[in-house]
XYZ file of C-alpha atoms in Angstrom:
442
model
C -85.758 -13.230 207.128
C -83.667 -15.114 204.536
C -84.574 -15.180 200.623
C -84.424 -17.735 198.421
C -80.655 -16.635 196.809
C -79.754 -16.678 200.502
C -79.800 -12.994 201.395
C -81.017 -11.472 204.716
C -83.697 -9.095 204.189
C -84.560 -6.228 207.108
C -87.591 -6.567 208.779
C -88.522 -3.156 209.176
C -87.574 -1.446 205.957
C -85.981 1.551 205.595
C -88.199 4.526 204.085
C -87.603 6.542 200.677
C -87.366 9.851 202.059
C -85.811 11.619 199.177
C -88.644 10.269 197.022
C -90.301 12.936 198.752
C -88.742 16.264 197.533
C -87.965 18.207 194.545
C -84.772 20.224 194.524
C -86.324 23.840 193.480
C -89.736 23.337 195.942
C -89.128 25.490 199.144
C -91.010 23.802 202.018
C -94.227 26.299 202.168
C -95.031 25.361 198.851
C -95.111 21.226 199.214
C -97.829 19.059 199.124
C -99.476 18.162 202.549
C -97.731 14.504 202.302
C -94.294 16.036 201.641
C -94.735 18.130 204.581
C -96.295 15.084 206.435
C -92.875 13.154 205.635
C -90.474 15.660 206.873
C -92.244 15.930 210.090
C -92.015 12.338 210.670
C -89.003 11.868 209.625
C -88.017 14.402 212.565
C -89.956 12.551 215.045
C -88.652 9.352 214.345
C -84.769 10.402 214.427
C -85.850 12.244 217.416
C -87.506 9.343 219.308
C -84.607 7.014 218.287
C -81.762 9.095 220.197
C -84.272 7.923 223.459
C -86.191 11.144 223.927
C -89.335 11.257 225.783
C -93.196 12.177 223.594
C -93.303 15.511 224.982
C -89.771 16.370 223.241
C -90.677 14.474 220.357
C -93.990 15.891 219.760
C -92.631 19.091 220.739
C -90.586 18.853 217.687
C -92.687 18.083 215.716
C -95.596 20.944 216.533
C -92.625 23.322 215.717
C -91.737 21.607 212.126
C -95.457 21.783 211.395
C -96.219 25.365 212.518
C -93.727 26.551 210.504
C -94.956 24.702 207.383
C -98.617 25.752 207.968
C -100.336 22.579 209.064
C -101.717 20.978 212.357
C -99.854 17.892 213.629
C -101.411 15.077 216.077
C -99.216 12.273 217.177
C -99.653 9.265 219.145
C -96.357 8.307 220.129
C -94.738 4.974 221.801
C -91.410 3.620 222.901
C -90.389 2.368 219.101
C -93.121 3.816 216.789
C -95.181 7.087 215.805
C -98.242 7.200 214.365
C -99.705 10.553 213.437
C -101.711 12.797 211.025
C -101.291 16.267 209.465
C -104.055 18.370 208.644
C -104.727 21.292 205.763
C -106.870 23.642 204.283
C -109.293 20.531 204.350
C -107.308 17.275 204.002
C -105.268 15.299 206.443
C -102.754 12.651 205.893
C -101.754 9.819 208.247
C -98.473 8.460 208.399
C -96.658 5.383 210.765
C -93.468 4.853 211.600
C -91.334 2.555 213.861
C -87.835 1.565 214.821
C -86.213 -1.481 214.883
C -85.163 -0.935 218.388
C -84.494 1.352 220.971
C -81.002 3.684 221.158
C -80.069 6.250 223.023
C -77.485 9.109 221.162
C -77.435 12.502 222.992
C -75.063 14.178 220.062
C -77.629 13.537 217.568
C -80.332 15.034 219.746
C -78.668 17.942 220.322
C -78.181 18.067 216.946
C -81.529 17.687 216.005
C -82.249 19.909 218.674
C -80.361 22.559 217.116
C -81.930 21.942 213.674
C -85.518 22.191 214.958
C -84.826 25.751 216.931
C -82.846 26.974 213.354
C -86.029 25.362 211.183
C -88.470 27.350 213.126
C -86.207 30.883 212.056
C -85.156 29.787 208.794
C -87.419 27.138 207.600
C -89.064 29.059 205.708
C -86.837 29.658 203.112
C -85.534 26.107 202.718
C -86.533 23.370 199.994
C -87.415 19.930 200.865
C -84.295 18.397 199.289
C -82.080 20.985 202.102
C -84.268 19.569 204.408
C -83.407 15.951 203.968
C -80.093 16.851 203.642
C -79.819 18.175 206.571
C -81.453 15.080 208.027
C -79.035 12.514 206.614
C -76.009 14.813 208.167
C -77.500 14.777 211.219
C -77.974 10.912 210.883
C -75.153 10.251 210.091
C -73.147 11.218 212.717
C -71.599 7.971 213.662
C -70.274 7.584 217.281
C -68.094 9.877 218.790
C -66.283 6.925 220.892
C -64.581 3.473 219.319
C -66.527 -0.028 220.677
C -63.081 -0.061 223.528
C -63.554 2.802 224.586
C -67.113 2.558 225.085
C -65.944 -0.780 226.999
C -63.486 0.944 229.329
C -65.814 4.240 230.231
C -68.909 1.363 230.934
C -65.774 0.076 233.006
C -64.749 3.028 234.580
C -68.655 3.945 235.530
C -69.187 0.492 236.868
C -66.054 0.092 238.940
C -66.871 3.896 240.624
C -70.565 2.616 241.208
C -68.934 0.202 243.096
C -67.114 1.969 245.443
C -70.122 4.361 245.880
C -72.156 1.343 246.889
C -69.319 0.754 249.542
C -67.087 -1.290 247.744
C -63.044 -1.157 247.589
C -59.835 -1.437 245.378
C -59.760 -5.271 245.241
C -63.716 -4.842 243.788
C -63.080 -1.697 241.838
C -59.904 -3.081 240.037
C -62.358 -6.239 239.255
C -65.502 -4.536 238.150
C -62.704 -2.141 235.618
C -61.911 -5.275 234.345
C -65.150 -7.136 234.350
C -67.196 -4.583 232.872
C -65.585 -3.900 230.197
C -65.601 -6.911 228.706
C -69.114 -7.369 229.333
C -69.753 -3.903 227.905
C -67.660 -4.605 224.394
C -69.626 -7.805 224.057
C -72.991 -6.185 224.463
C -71.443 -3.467 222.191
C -70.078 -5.838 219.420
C -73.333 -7.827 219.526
C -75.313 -4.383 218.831
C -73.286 -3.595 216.168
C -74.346 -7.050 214.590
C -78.104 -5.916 215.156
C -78.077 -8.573 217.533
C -81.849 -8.414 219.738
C -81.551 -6.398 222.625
C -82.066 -8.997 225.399
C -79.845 -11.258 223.894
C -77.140 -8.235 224.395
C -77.751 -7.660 228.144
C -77.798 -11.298 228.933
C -74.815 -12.484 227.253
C -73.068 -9.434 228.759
C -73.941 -9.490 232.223
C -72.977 -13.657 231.635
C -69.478 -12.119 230.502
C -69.446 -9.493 233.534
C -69.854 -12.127 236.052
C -67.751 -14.705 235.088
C -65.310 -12.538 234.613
C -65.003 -10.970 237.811
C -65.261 -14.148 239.167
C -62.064 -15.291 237.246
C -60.237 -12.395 238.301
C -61.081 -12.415 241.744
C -59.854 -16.129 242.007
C -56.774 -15.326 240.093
C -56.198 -12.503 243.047
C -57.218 -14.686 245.444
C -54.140 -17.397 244.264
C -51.493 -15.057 243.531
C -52.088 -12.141 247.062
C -54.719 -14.358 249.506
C -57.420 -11.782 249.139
C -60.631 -11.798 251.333
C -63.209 -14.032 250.298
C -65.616 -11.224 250.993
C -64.648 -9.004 248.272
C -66.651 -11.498 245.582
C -70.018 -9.590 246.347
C -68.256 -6.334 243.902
C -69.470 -8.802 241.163
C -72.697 -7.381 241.701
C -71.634 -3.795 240.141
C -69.751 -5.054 237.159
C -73.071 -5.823 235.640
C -74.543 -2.660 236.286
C -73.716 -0.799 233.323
C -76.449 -2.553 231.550
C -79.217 -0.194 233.457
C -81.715 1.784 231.341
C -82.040 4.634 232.764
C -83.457 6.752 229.826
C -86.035 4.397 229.306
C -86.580 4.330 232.937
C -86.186 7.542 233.642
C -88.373 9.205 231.050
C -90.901 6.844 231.624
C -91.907 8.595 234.466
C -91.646 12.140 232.935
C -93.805 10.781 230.105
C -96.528 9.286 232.780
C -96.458 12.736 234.554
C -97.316 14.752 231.465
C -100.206 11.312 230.646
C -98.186 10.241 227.624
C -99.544 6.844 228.588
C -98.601 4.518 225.665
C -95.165 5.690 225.613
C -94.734 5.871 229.212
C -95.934 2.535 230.404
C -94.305 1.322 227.126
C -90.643 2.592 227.996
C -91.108 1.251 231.951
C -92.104 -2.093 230.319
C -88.711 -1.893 228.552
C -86.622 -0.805 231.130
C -88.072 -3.601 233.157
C -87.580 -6.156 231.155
C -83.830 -5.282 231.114
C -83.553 -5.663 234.859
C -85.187 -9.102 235.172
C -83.412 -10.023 232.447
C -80.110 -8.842 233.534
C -80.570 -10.203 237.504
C -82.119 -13.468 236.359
C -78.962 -13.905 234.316
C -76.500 -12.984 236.769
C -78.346 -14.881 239.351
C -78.072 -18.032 237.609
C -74.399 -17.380 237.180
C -73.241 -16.910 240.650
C -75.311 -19.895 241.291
C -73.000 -21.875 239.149
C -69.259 -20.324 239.999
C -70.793 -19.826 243.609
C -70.655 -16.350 244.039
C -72.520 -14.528 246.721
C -73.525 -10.865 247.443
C -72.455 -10.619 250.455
C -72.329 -7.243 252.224
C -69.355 -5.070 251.383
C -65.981 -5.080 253.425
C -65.841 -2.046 255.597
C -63.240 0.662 253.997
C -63.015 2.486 257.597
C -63.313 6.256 256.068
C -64.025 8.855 258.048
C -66.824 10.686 256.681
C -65.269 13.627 255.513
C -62.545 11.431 253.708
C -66.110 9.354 252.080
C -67.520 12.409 251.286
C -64.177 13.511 249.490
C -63.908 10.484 247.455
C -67.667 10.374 246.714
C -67.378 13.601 244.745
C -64.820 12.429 242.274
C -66.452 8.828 241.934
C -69.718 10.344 241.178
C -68.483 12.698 238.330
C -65.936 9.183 236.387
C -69.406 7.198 237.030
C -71.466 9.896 235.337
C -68.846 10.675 232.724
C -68.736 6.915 231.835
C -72.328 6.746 231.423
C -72.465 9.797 229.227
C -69.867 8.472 226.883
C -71.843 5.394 226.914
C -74.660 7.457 225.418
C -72.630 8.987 222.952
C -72.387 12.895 224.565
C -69.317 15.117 223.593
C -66.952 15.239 225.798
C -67.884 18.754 226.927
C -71.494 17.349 227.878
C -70.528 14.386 229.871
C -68.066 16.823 232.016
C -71.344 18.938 232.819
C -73.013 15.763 233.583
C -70.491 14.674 235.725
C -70.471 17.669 237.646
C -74.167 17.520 237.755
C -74.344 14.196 238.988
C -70.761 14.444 241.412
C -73.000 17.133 243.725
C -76.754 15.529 243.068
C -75.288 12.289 244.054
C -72.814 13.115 247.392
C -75.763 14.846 248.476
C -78.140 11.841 248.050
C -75.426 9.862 250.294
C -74.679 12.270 252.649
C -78.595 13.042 253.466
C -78.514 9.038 253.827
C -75.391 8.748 255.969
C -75.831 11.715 258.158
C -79.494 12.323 258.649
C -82.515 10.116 259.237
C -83.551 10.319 256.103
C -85.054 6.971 254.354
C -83.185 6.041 251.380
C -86.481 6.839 248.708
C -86.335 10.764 250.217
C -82.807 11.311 249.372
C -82.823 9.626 246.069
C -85.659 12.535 245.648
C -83.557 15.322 246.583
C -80.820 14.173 244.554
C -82.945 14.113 241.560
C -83.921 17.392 241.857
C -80.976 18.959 242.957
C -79.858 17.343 239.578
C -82.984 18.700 237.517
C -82.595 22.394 239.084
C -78.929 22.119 238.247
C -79.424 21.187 234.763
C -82.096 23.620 233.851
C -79.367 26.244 234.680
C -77.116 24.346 232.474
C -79.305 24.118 229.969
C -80.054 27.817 229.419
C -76.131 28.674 229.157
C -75.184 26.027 227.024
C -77.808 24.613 224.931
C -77.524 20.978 225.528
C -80.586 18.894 226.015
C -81.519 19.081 229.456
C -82.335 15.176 229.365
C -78.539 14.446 228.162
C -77.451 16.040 231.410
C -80.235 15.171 234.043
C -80.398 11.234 232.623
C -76.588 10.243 232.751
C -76.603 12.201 236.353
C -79.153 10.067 238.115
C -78.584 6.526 236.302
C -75.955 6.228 239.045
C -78.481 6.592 241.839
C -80.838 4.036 240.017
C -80.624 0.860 242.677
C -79.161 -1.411 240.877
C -77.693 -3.497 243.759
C -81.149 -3.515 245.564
C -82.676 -4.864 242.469
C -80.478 -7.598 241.946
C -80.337 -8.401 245.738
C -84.009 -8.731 245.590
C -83.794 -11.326 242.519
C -80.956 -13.336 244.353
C -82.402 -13.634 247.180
C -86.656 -14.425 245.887
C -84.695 -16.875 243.894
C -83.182 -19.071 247.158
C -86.472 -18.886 248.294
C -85.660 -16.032 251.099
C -88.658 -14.350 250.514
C -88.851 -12.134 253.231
C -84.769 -10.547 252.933
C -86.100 -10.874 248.859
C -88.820 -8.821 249.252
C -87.133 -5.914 251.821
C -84.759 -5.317 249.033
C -87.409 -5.516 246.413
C -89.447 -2.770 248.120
C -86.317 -0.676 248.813
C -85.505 -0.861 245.364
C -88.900 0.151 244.193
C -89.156 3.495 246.492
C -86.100 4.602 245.336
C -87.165 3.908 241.453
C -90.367 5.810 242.123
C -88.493 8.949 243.981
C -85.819 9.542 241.245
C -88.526 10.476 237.983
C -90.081 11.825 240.702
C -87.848 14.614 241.864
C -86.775 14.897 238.347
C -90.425 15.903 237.419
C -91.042 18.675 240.679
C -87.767 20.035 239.303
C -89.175 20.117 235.138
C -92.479 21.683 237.049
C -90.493 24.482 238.267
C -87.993 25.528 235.739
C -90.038 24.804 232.342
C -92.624 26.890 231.531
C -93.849 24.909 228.601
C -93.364 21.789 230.325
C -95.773 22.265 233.602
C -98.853 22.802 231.159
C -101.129 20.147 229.856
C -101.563 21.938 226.766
């Protein structure tokens, strides 16, 4: 809100943290609120690189065993609220964030400060503590806003070939994307609301492609079929870690955060068709079926490997992983994903099965990952699968419920939601079987 000499005060306030600490007073020995602090302020950094509650209350059960108190927390999509008890006395504490993020460097990070705390912590004061903290949190991105734009580019213009699209819509969705990506980006930057972001970008995707495609169609007589590619150069607005770990936190009956994150996630979509919807109603853009490409399926399967792994690299960069984590992602998500085709093209296999057994072929292969190098096995399974999320089938669904084709509107929609359902699914059977702590209730 605005003040009376004009200035623009934050509406959720940022916390005092180093009001908490004293320079000489090693961790064991602080009060039970100091110690309630620092394990919040863990949690919260933690939940706002997009984690799931069981990470982020994992975290936090290790920061408190090591300082000698119990910890229960009710976590959500955006807030904590939790209490620390001992010897007698508990203090509650609540926290919140002004709006979702994803960062996968500062979870590792954090990650790695969590596993060294519970070694080490004991020895620390609360003022190395914090400052450990405000390193961590400040480690800006590790990509400029244009080259966020081009890899959201790059992913979206491989996602489109992988849905069956060609050069003519690749070389538009590049173009397309991007721009729609650096607006979204630029408008984040300005802590502009979330929605507002994802439907002034998808506005900018569309019309874009749209613009480019009739400039092609002037200058070379291009195909009036390759329009429906507009479709994919809005699709780099997906959520897949909200979606995504919205179904790992229903498994494990982290309720509140996982209905909270679906509701999210959800609300991007319908915001994100609706919008792109009304657009092609008004440059008169359809999504038609793509132009066949006349592959042979070896050559597909070829080409599928190497558009997976620039689609899954583009979405890692767009969540901030090193470059050395988005090339295990895309590797990840190159062989999770040409399987999930192939089992569709080649077998009788409903769509919903294979997006299953690409989702855990992707789990399994990042819980090997995971144990040689140390990255958080959500910043490689997440980026991996966001390009099997069915984007298309969404958006087809919307188009088509809103001409009032209900039936064709609601094939897609049901499509759409088997495959949604299989893909935390297969993600979760995976988690079962390769995490020990994980597959427990308690």
């Amino acid at each position: 809100f605005i003040t009376l000499d004009g200035q623009i005060e934050q509406h959720h306030m940022n916390i005092p943290w180093h009001d908490f600490e004293d320079e000489d007073q090693n961790i064991l020995h602080a009060d039970l609120q100091t110690k309630t602090t620092i394990i919040g302020r863990v949690g919260i950094m933690m939940l706002a690189c997009g984690t799931g509650a069981w990470r982020v209350r994992e975290s936090m059960n290790a920061m408190a065993r090591v300082m000698g108190v119990r910890c229960s927390a009710d976590i959500g999509l955006v807030s904590i609220e939790f209490t620390c008890y001992e010897n007698g006395h508990s203090t509650t504490q609540a926290l919140s964030l002004p709006a979702a993020g994803i960062n996968t460097i500062q979870l590792s990070e954090l990650e790695n400060f969590v596993a060294a705390f519970q070694a080490d912590g004991q020895f620390l004061t609360t003022k190395q503590v914090n400052q450990t903290l405000d390193k961590i949190k400040q480690k800006s991105n590790n990509y400029s806003n244009i080259a966020i734009a081009f890899a959201a580019g790059f992913a979206c213009s491989a996602f489109v070939f992988l849905l069956g699209g060609g050069l003519i819509e690749m070389f538009c969705c590049l173009i397309a994307a991007s721009l729609g990506s650096y607006v979204r980006k630029i408008m984040g930057t300005k802590h502009i609301t979330a929605l507002a972001g994802v439907a002034a970008s998808v506005a900018v995707s569309c019309l874009s492609y749209a613009m480019i495609f009739d400039v092609l169609k002037m200058i070379f007589q291009v195909a009036s079929g390759h329009e429906a590619g507009y479709i994919g150069a809005m699709l780099f607005v997906i959520p897949g870690f909200p979606f995504i770990t919205s179904g790992l936190d229903i498994a494990k009956t982290d309720m509140r955060s996982g209905l909270e994150r679906l509701a999210y996630a959800l609300t991007i979509i319908v915001v994100a068709t609706l919008v792109g919807w009304l657009v092609a109603l008004l440059v008169h853009l359809k999504p038609e079926n793509f132009i066949a490409l006349h592959l042979t399926p070896f050559e597909l399967m070829l080409l599928r490997l190497p558009a997976s792994f620039v689609g899954v690299y583009g979405f890692s960069m767009m969540f901030n992983s090193t470059p050395r984590m988005a090339v295990i992602a895309g590797l990840v998500g190159a062989i999770a994903n040409t399987l999930r085709l192939e089992l569709v093209d080649l077998t009788a296999i409903p769509a919903g099965a294979a997006a299953f057994f690409g989702a855990f072929t992707a789990g399994i292969l990042a819980s090997l990952v995971q144990k040689r190098s140390g990255y958080p096995r959500i910043a490689i399974t997440v980026p991996s699968i966001v390009i099997m999320v069915p984007g298309l089938y969404f958006y087809r669904a919307v188009y088509e419920i809103g001409n009032l084709t209900l039936q064709d509107g609601a094939n897609w929609l049901v499509k759409a939601c088997l495959i949604a359902m299989f893909l935390p699914l297969g993600l979760m059977v995976a988690r079962l079987l390769t995490d020990s702590k994980w597959r427990y209730t308690n």
